[in-house]
């Protein structure tokens, strides 16, 4: 065991939600442990910000460097931080108000940490974007390219093509352009009509004018950059050279077949909550139609279906970095009150400001969700597309299993090993549930998701032995 | 020799560089890099092949989700290159697998415990 401390609160994830929650809880006298898989603070959004790699700060833009405020606050606080800490299991007793046990590896050493409350702020992951050729070396996600810019001041090999939809796609296109990268094509894979579908939500979105303005500025910047833009792109395919590296991307606009030579293809179809841990903990989840993904069930304080476990930030539903920070604060306040460090009256008063600010951040989401809703082919791909990258199972295989009588993802898993590879379904789970739902004319909620088993990260024997010592 | 065009390094704040060995090739990278970034900076792709069809793979998500960056680091197999910080003198080798039933069994044992 790390030490004999019984923490009041353990927080998994040191992004904006986790850091904000940690600061808030520790200010109210809670003994807090903040854990993250990475080497330092920041999560994905403020990755490497504790020691920025890029000399030229104009490339990533001011939103990234804004995160410094939070990082400085955590550094000054009395929070116990554990990095390179990968949680593989959390156990909790049946009854509430007893101790949660968190099993993890810290720098590859098996450890255990005990806490009275747990806050999961595990963030988001990019939505799986299956299409023919997506496994080829040279194809990466937009998020991956942004991470490489942040951690290593690196830009991808060109010629470069970017394909998909979503705010992050526009942001990385602008950032790479600022970094001097020549972008050979920006392929917008949304079908016609997304603007019309988003329009009814515009009025609500207007409550967050600064964010809308930022989006418009980004679009203007891309336009000015003279990047060739292709709209309503269909049949996106990545093609390889004889040595199996990406060489070309082919697609259609209208009836016209097009090809662009490239060495890197970045794709993106939005982000979804990282539910690996909340699933493994058997917390309740609900399908979110607009974001086409599952959210863990939570109340307005972030309390999950288990009374001692809370969820904040993008792990609880996509709100963006600022919104995530507010949800972190709100959850921390409620946890503080549940441990009787503040009264219900104080809670109501203290939560007012973050709640109001959160509402402002979330009002734009329905508009964005509709505007960037992925094309159907990325949700339920054509037959030949590989769905499970690890075990190499195709969409056709899944459809075939449904015809044979499989009614849910756990059955397809048993028949084909889909979702049983090292990623444990992180990159196929949504697709498999969507395909089964479509084929059996059910909702994804009715079809369900993989049963995620512990450990959620591969553990080796020596780490288990450490724990027994 | 790189089999893919290497990623480009922009001007960085890092002043400490370390040397690691990928497939016995000495590669110099800033101390803050992950092993996956080092692989990409050297253009040494693919970094692994699958055990089912030997298809070629490379780091894909860079955030610990896809497990496409699995390599052997200092003798430890199945290490996530994108979640591992480089160290001076580190030895990295690609995981080139051929279709192998045993590999599947070990994986199962790991996850289904
Ligand atoms: S690149 Fe996806 S897990 Fe490392």
XYZ file of C-alpha atoms and ligand atoms in Angstrom:
586
model
C 0.000 0.000 0.000
C 1.155 3.538 -0.796
C 0.868 4.686 2.796
C -1.713 4.150 5.452
C -3.609 7.291 4.605
C -7.333 6.967 4.236
C -8.112 9.694 1.749
C -11.392 11.566 1.938
C -11.425 11.768 -1.819
C -9.538 10.018 -4.596
C -9.777 11.582 -8.025
C -8.964 9.646 -11.176
C -7.826 11.995 -13.931
C -5.839 15.230 -13.615
C -7.437 17.164 -16.473
C -9.502 20.320 -15.958
C -12.311 18.485 -14.114
C -10.021 16.510 -11.819
C -7.725 19.443 -11.050
C -10.631 21.813 -10.309
C -12.279 19.249 -8.078
C -9.022 18.570 -6.234
C -8.377 22.261 -5.596
C -11.922 22.880 -4.402
C -12.037 19.820 -2.110
C -8.642 20.512 -0.616
C -9.567 24.142 0.057
C -12.422 22.792 2.149
C -10.098 20.624 4.192
C -10.472 17.273 2.477
C -7.501 14.943 2.199
C -7.254 14.467 -1.550
C -5.357 12.046 -3.801
C -5.157 12.972 -7.469
C -4.206 10.171 -9.856
C -3.319 10.227 -13.516
C -1.930 7.797 -16.044
C 0.236 10.488 -17.554
C 3.539 11.841 -16.335
C 2.035 15.096 -15.066
C -1.005 17.377 -14.798
C -3.220 18.531 -17.619
C -5.209 15.633 -19.058
C -5.412 15.583 -22.835
C -6.457 19.196 -23.208
C -3.620 20.744 -21.203
C -1.180 17.957 -21.959
C 2.491 18.844 -21.292
C 1.436 22.370 -20.356
C 3.458 22.065 -17.133
C 6.466 22.260 -19.436
C 5.342 23.322 -22.912
C 7.303 21.848 -25.797
C 6.505 24.316 -28.552
C 8.590 27.445 -28.593
C 6.043 29.332 -30.682
C 2.982 29.774 -28.444
C 0.860 31.138 -31.270
C 0.552 27.681 -32.836
C -1.661 26.118 -30.166
C -3.272 29.431 -29.257
C -4.244 31.072 -25.938
C -6.903 28.511 -24.923
C -4.185 25.939 -24.298
C -1.954 28.217 -22.223
C -4.944 29.329 -20.140
C -4.751 25.988 -18.359
C -1.614 27.186 -16.559
C -3.758 28.886 -13.936
C -5.255 25.576 -12.838
C -1.925 23.771 -12.913
C -0.273 26.425 -10.722
C -3.116 26.196 -8.238
C -2.765 22.421 -7.890
C 0.992 22.702 -7.582
C 0.591 25.126 -4.683
C -1.985 22.991 -2.882
C -1.612 20.149 -0.386
C -2.990 17.549 -2.753
C -1.150 14.213 -2.978
C -0.531 13.654 -6.691
C 0.336 10.298 -8.204
C 1.430 10.210 -11.832
C 2.055 7.323 -14.210
C -0.634 5.777 -12.079
C -2.792 3.403 -14.002
C -5.896 2.219 -12.194
C -6.916 -1.284 -13.067
C -9.569 -2.021 -10.496
C -11.728 -0.333 -7.900
C -13.625 -2.331 -5.350
C -16.346 -1.010 -3.151
C -18.403 -2.623 -0.455
C -22.134 -3.023 -0.936
C -23.098 -0.492 1.677
C -22.370 3.166 1.306
C -20.065 5.156 3.614
C -17.371 2.543 3.865
C -13.971 2.467 2.229
C -13.280 2.154 -1.477
C -10.144 0.307 -2.497
C -8.303 1.394 -5.606
C -5.812 -1.037 -7.107
C -3.316 0.582 -9.400
C 0.180 0.501 -10.744
C 2.350 3.503 -10.017
C 5.444 3.541 -12.206
C 4.792 -0.165 -12.760
C 4.585 -1.039 -9.081
C 1.392 -2.598 -7.802
C -0.188 -0.378 -5.138
C -3.389 0.119 -3.254
C -5.038 3.314 -2.145
C -8.040 3.708 0.151
C -10.581 6.499 -0.036
C -14.006 7.377 1.300
C -15.265 8.907 -1.923
C -14.201 8.517 -5.516
C -14.461 11.037 -8.321
C -13.970 9.735 -11.837
C -12.704 12.443 -14.165
C -11.277 10.151 -16.814
C -12.095 12.472 -19.695
C -13.061 11.662 -23.234
C -11.704 9.666 -26.110
C -12.205 10.243 -29.805
C -15.179 8.443 -31.256
C -14.092 5.343 -33.163
C -14.160 6.252 -36.868
C -14.128 3.037 -38.870
C -13.718 3.261 -42.660
C -11.830 1.149 -45.201
C -8.111 1.482 -44.568
C -8.273 3.087 -41.113
C -5.743 0.631 -39.707
C -2.951 1.586 -42.130
C 0.232 3.139 -40.758
C -0.061 6.795 -41.717
C -3.698 7.062 -40.620
C -4.096 8.687 -37.211
C -6.679 10.667 -35.320
C -6.784 14.460 -35.189
C -6.397 14.185 -31.437
C -3.182 12.208 -31.913
C -1.731 14.959 -34.113
C -2.631 17.556 -31.512
C -1.052 15.520 -28.735
C 2.179 15.265 -30.749
C 2.200 19.024 -31.211
C 1.742 19.530 -27.477
C 4.107 16.889 -26.146
C 6.802 16.849 -28.767
C 6.465 19.940 -30.972
C 6.001 17.567 -33.879
C 3.926 17.860 -37.033
C 2.891 14.907 -39.196
C 4.610 13.934 -42.426
C 3.128 15.623 -45.450
C 1.392 15.547 -47.860
C -1.371 15.591 -45.288
C -5.145 15.178 -45.563
C -7.658 15.769 -42.779
C -11.084 14.081 -42.928
C -14.155 13.979 -40.737
C -16.192 16.438 -38.715
C -16.142 18.276 -35.405
C -14.680 21.319 -33.651
C -11.402 19.549 -32.862
C -10.889 18.859 -36.573
C -11.137 22.548 -37.390
C -8.851 23.427 -34.513
C -6.084 21.027 -35.499
C -6.332 22.134 -39.140
C -5.775 25.736 -38.048
C -2.987 24.792 -35.619
C -1.107 22.741 -38.215
C -1.485 25.536 -40.739
C -0.029 27.994 -38.200
C 2.834 25.554 -37.723
C 3.600 25.815 -41.423
C 2.175 22.470 -42.493
C 0.745 22.318 -45.972
C -2.686 20.671 -45.863
C -3.577 19.044 -49.186
C -7.239 18.618 -48.435
C -9.827 19.094 -45.723
C -12.583 16.544 -46.264
C -15.858 17.369 -44.568
C -17.660 14.038 -44.254
C -20.981 15.450 -43.096
C -23.951 14.929 -45.382
C -25.984 17.941 -46.520
C -28.472 19.331 -44.053
C -26.532 19.518 -40.790
C -26.934 23.302 -40.616
C -30.705 22.989 -40.995
C -30.831 20.345 -38.269
C -28.743 22.492 -35.944
C -30.737 25.669 -36.526
C -33.453 25.050 -33.898
C -30.676 24.999 -31.266
C -29.044 28.220 -32.388
C -31.086 30.438 -30.089
C -29.832 28.559 -27.012
C -26.294 28.593 -28.376
C -26.397 32.375 -28.621
C -26.152 32.439 -24.820
C -22.512 31.615 -25.288
C -21.519 34.174 -27.887
C -17.781 34.113 -27.129
C -17.560 30.408 -27.975
C -19.635 30.816 -31.134
C -17.425 33.706 -32.176
C -14.350 31.565 -31.614
C -15.763 28.884 -33.887
C -16.500 31.400 -36.611
C -13.013 32.877 -36.326
C -11.550 29.399 -36.716
C -13.584 28.775 -39.850
C -12.510 32.126 -41.271
C -8.872 31.324 -40.517
C -9.126 28.026 -42.386
C -10.806 29.701 -45.331
C -8.069 32.301 -45.500
C -5.436 29.582 -45.402
C -6.570 28.437 -48.838
C -6.780 24.808 -47.798
C -8.723 22.907 -50.458
C -12.044 22.022 -48.815
C -14.241 19.176 -50.054
C -17.812 19.087 -48.756
C -20.293 16.218 -48.301
C -17.548 13.677 -48.809
C -18.605 10.024 -49.066
C -16.826 6.693 -49.539
C -13.689 7.785 -47.709
C -10.998 5.132 -48.232
C -7.333 5.016 -47.269
C -5.159 3.178 -49.773
C -1.730 1.647 -49.211
C 1.463 1.356 -51.185
C 3.100 -2.075 -51.590
C 4.864 -1.725 -48.243
C 1.476 -1.272 -46.540
C 1.876 2.404 -45.698
C -0.780 4.973 -46.515
C -0.253 6.406 -49.970
C -3.530 7.857 -51.096
C -6.986 8.755 -49.920
C -9.917 8.247 -52.274
C -13.452 9.577 -51.824
C -16.500 10.898 -53.618
C -18.064 14.316 -53.769
C -21.472 13.971 -55.391
C -20.894 11.462 -58.183
C -17.322 12.444 -58.697
C -14.541 10.113 -57.660
C -11.502 11.908 -56.243
C -8.023 10.938 -55.091
C -5.353 12.764 -53.133
C -1.837 11.474 -52.592
C -0.813 11.680 -48.956
C 1.532 10.291 -46.319
C -0.648 11.169 -43.347
C -4.414 11.102 -42.997
C -5.926 12.543 -39.832
C -9.515 11.620 -39.044
C -12.012 12.725 -36.434
C -15.727 12.317 -35.691
C -16.110 14.017 -32.353
C -15.328 12.880 -28.833
C -17.230 10.595 -26.464
C -16.963 9.935 -22.720
C -14.342 7.427 -21.668
C -16.592 4.876 -19.960
C -14.092 2.072 -19.397
C -13.881 2.556 -15.647
C -17.518 3.500 -15.044
C -18.519 0.365 -17.003
C -16.090 -1.846 -15.102
C -17.587 -0.473 -11.878
C -21.012 -1.556 -13.135
C -22.443 1.924 -12.742
C -25.617 2.695 -14.703
C -25.277 4.223 -18.169
C -27.770 5.799 -20.503
C -27.679 6.329 -24.262
C -27.385 9.971 -25.302
C -29.070 10.314 -28.676
C -27.569 13.674 -29.696
C -24.021 12.697 -28.805
C -24.623 9.111 -30.046
C -22.788 7.552 -27.143
C -23.356 6.407 -23.591
C -23.147 8.667 -20.580
C -22.829 7.333 -17.071
C -26.013 8.130 -15.162
C -25.485 11.003 -12.724
C -27.491 13.630 -10.918
C -26.921 17.384 -11.032
C -24.031 16.993 -8.549
C -22.282 14.352 -10.581
C -23.263 11.553 -8.193
C -23.380 8.230 -10.060
C -25.656 5.265 -9.417
C -23.331 4.385 -6.503
C -23.631 6.950 -3.702
C -19.871 7.123 -3.001
C -18.795 7.472 -6.628
C -19.032 10.737 -8.545
C -18.275 11.581 -12.173
C -17.151 14.899 -13.613
C -15.876 16.405 -16.832
C -16.121 14.872 -20.268
C -16.219 11.389 -18.718
C -19.775 12.261 -17.677
C -20.849 13.780 -21.014
C -19.092 16.152 -23.393
C -18.999 19.740 -22.147
C -15.506 20.918 -23.140
C -12.620 22.015 -20.920
C -14.311 24.967 -19.233
C -17.525 23.093 -18.572
C -15.466 20.188 -17.236
C -13.807 22.445 -14.658
C -17.223 23.593 -13.411
C -18.572 20.033 -13.106
C -15.436 19.173 -11.139
C -16.059 21.999 -8.687
C -19.736 21.148 -8.300
C -18.972 17.483 -7.551
C -16.224 18.441 -5.091
C -18.615 20.705 -3.198
C -21.235 17.990 -2.928
C -18.630 15.487 -1.744
C -17.425 18.014 0.853
C -20.972 18.360 2.108
C -21.547 14.590 2.149
C -18.497 14.306 4.421
C -20.051 16.952 6.674
C -17.334 19.556 6.106
C -19.872 22.097 4.905
C -23.618 22.398 5.523
C -26.354 21.951 2.920
C -26.911 25.680 3.121
C -23.250 26.413 2.350
C -23.354 23.869 -0.463
C -26.307 25.581 -2.120
C -24.602 28.934 -1.829
C -21.156 27.840 -3.002
C -22.534 25.876 -5.935
C -24.416 28.832 -7.373
C -21.578 30.355 -9.379
C -20.183 27.156 -10.965
C -23.714 25.966 -11.753
C -24.489 29.172 -13.582
C -21.215 29.075 -15.466
C -21.761 25.437 -16.381
C -25.163 26.262 -17.856
C -23.474 28.779 -20.107
C -20.990 26.196 -21.338
C -23.594 23.501 -21.962
C -26.144 25.703 -23.768
C -24.126 25.513 -26.970
C -23.780 21.717 -26.930
C -27.096 20.701 -28.588
C -26.231 23.053 -31.460
C -22.721 21.619 -31.845
C -23.938 18.032 -31.420
C -26.376 18.457 -34.320
C -24.022 20.481 -36.481
C -21.209 17.937 -36.312
C -23.293 14.764 -35.990
C -21.257 12.046 -37.765
C -22.358 10.602 -41.090
C -24.103 7.241 -40.668
C -21.280 5.303 -42.317
C -18.957 6.080 -39.389
C -21.566 4.814 -36.910
C -22.593 1.678 -38.789
C -19.933 1.122 -41.456
C -20.232 -0.878 -44.693
C -19.705 -4.629 -44.582
C -16.039 -4.730 -45.574
C -14.869 -2.235 -42.988
C -12.904 -3.579 -40.052
C -14.757 -2.748 -36.830
C -12.508 -4.348 -34.220
C -8.918 -3.420 -34.989
C -7.411 -5.749 -32.392
C -9.143 -8.973 -33.341
C -9.798 -7.963 -36.954
C -13.552 -8.422 -37.035
C -15.504 -6.699 -39.833
C -18.933 -5.072 -39.911
C -20.067 -7.966 -42.073
C -19.024 -10.448 -39.376
C -21.109 -8.564 -36.804
C -24.150 -8.434 -39.105
C -23.758 -12.131 -39.806
C -23.733 -12.909 -36.081
C -26.919 -10.893 -35.601
C -28.567 -12.943 -38.361
C -27.423 -16.074 -36.525
C -29.275 -14.867 -33.454
C -26.791 -12.788 -31.446
C -28.784 -10.160 -29.599
C -26.051 -8.196 -27.821
C -22.361 -7.248 -27.818
C -21.429 -9.857 -25.239
C -22.700 -12.625 -27.464
C -20.812 -11.353 -30.508
C -17.782 -11.231 -28.237
C -18.161 -14.865 -27.311
C -18.561 -15.890 -30.956
C -15.834 -13.815 -32.572
C -13.576 -12.330 -29.873
C -14.702 -8.877 -31.047
C -13.791 -6.486 -28.247
C -11.517 -8.976 -26.500
C -8.196 -7.641 -27.735
C -5.888 -5.364 -25.783
C -8.060 -2.233 -26.241
C -10.955 -4.056 -24.550
C -13.531 -2.606 -26.884
C -12.517 1.027 -26.530
C -12.295 1.297 -30.316
C -15.147 -0.970 -31.371
C -17.706 -0.958 -28.556
C -19.847 1.863 -29.872
C -19.757 0.560 -33.430
C -20.715 -2.977 -32.417
C -23.665 -1.791 -30.318
C -24.783 0.507 -33.139
C -24.629 -2.227 -35.773
C -26.509 -4.728 -33.617
C -29.128 -2.076 -32.845
C -29.573 -1.212 -36.518
C -29.784 -4.829 -37.608
C -32.232 -5.859 -34.914
C -34.244 -2.609 -35.066
C -33.641 -1.856 -31.412
C -32.134 1.148 -29.661
C -28.495 0.977 -28.497
C -29.882 1.195 -24.953
C -31.839 -2.012 -25.504
C -28.846 -3.730 -27.090
C -26.405 -2.645 -24.365
C -22.618 -2.545 -24.239
C -19.770 -4.907 -23.537
C -19.442 -6.105 -20.021
C -16.091 -4.599 -19.080
C -14.134 -6.873 -16.816
C -11.329 -6.076 -14.460
C -8.508 -5.370 -14.805
C -9.272 -2.480 -17.141
C -5.584 -2.135 -17.931
C -3.361 -5.146 -18.501
C -1.515 -5.981 -15.298
C 1.425 -8.284 -15.007
C 2.026 -10.791 -12.311
C 4.762 -8.823 -10.562
C 2.369 -5.934 -10.017
C -0.146 -8.277 -8.437
C 2.585 -9.710 -6.237
C 3.612 -6.199 -5.112
C 0.094 -5.776 -3.875
C 0.129 -8.941 -1.825
C 3.281 -7.867 0.024
C 16.281 3.266 -42.396
C 12.913 4.861 -41.867
C 10.114 3.117 -43.732
C 7.807 6.071 -43.409
C 8.419 9.782 -43.719
C 9.408 10.992 -40.288
C 7.384 13.566 -38.421
C 8.789 17.055 -38.418
C 10.221 18.594 -35.266
C 9.458 22.280 -34.768
C 11.501 24.549 -32.585
C 11.132 23.299 -29.015
C 11.819 24.534 -25.513
C 13.389 21.239 -24.502
C 17.097 21.499 -23.945
C 17.712 17.994 -22.661
C 17.850 15.333 -25.300
C 18.235 11.626 -24.683
C 19.274 8.689 -26.834
C 17.180 5.576 -27.084
C 17.601 2.570 -29.328
C 14.760 1.504 -31.570
C 15.570 -1.754 -33.298
C 19.190 -1.075 -32.309
C 19.145 2.247 -34.100
C 20.220 5.205 -31.946
C 17.521 7.914 -31.970
C 17.858 11.283 -30.283
C 14.715 12.877 -28.889
C 13.807 15.525 -26.278
C 13.559 14.099 -22.769
C 9.813 14.832 -22.582
C 8.896 12.599 -25.525
C 6.943 9.401 -25.280
C 8.313 6.294 -26.945
C 5.528 6.564 -29.550
C 6.630 10.093 -30.437
C 10.200 8.846 -30.784
C 9.078 6.069 -33.139
C 7.180 8.566 -35.283
C 10.009 11.076 -35.251
C 12.267 8.394 -36.695
C 9.639 7.182 -39.146
C 10.135 3.608 -37.988
C 6.753 2.245 -39.005
C 5.055 -0.145 -38.660
C 5.690 -0.497 -34.947
C 3.837 -3.785 -34.713
C 1.995 -6.355 -36.754
C -1.143 -8.150 -35.669
C -1.081 -11.751 -34.585
C -4.127 -12.598 -36.667
C -3.272 -11.493 -40.191
C 0.174 -9.923 -39.710
C -1.302 -6.616 -40.805
C 0.892 -3.588 -40.137
C 0.047 -1.071 -37.464
C 1.392 2.184 -36.058
C 0.565 4.447 -33.113
C -2.933 5.734 -33.829
C -4.522 7.630 -30.904
C -1.467 8.663 -28.836
C -3.642 8.750 -25.709
C -3.665 5.210 -24.434
C -6.941 4.113 -26.003
C -6.198 2.030 -29.103
C -3.261 -0.155 -27.971
C -1.879 -0.013 -31.522
C 1.447 1.265 -30.162
C 2.326 -1.938 -28.299
C 6.072 -2.576 -28.467
C 8.721 -4.225 -26.327
C 10.453 -1.717 -24.052
C 13.550 -2.818 -22.139
C 12.439 -6.389 -22.487
C 8.866 -5.810 -21.363
C 6.432 -6.950 -24.036
C 3.118 -5.264 -24.766
C 4.186 -1.880 -23.432
C 2.105 1.069 -24.560
C 4.619 3.295 -26.342
C 2.375 6.357 -26.153
C 2.090 6.084 -22.373
C 5.796 5.532 -21.716
C 8.262 8.391 -21.315
C 11.611 7.942 -23.030
C 14.686 7.307 -20.870
C 18.291 7.608 -21.857
C 19.556 4.254 -23.080
C 16.100 2.700 -23.404
C 15.845 -0.219 -25.821
C 12.723 -0.562 -27.898
C 11.847 -3.274 -30.345
C 8.870 -3.669 -32.629
C 6.356 -6.414 -32.005
C 6.310 -8.261 -35.247
C 4.011 -11.211 -34.756
C 2.920 -14.007 -36.959
C -0.503 -15.556 -36.625
C -0.170 -17.453 -33.385
C -2.839 -19.130 -31.329
C -0.846 -18.955 -28.109
C -0.723 -15.198 -28.235
C -4.500 -15.067 -28.175
C -4.643 -17.384 -25.180
C -2.239 -15.320 -23.110
C -4.224 -12.190 -23.769
C -7.384 -13.858 -22.649
C -5.792 -15.024 -19.441
C -4.747 -11.464 -18.724
C -8.121 -9.864 -19.141
C -10.469 -12.493 -17.917
C -8.973 -13.048 -14.548
S -1.279 5.021 -29.748
Fe -3.233 4.416 -29.077
S -2.758 3.454 -27.193
Fe -0.861 4.214 -27.803
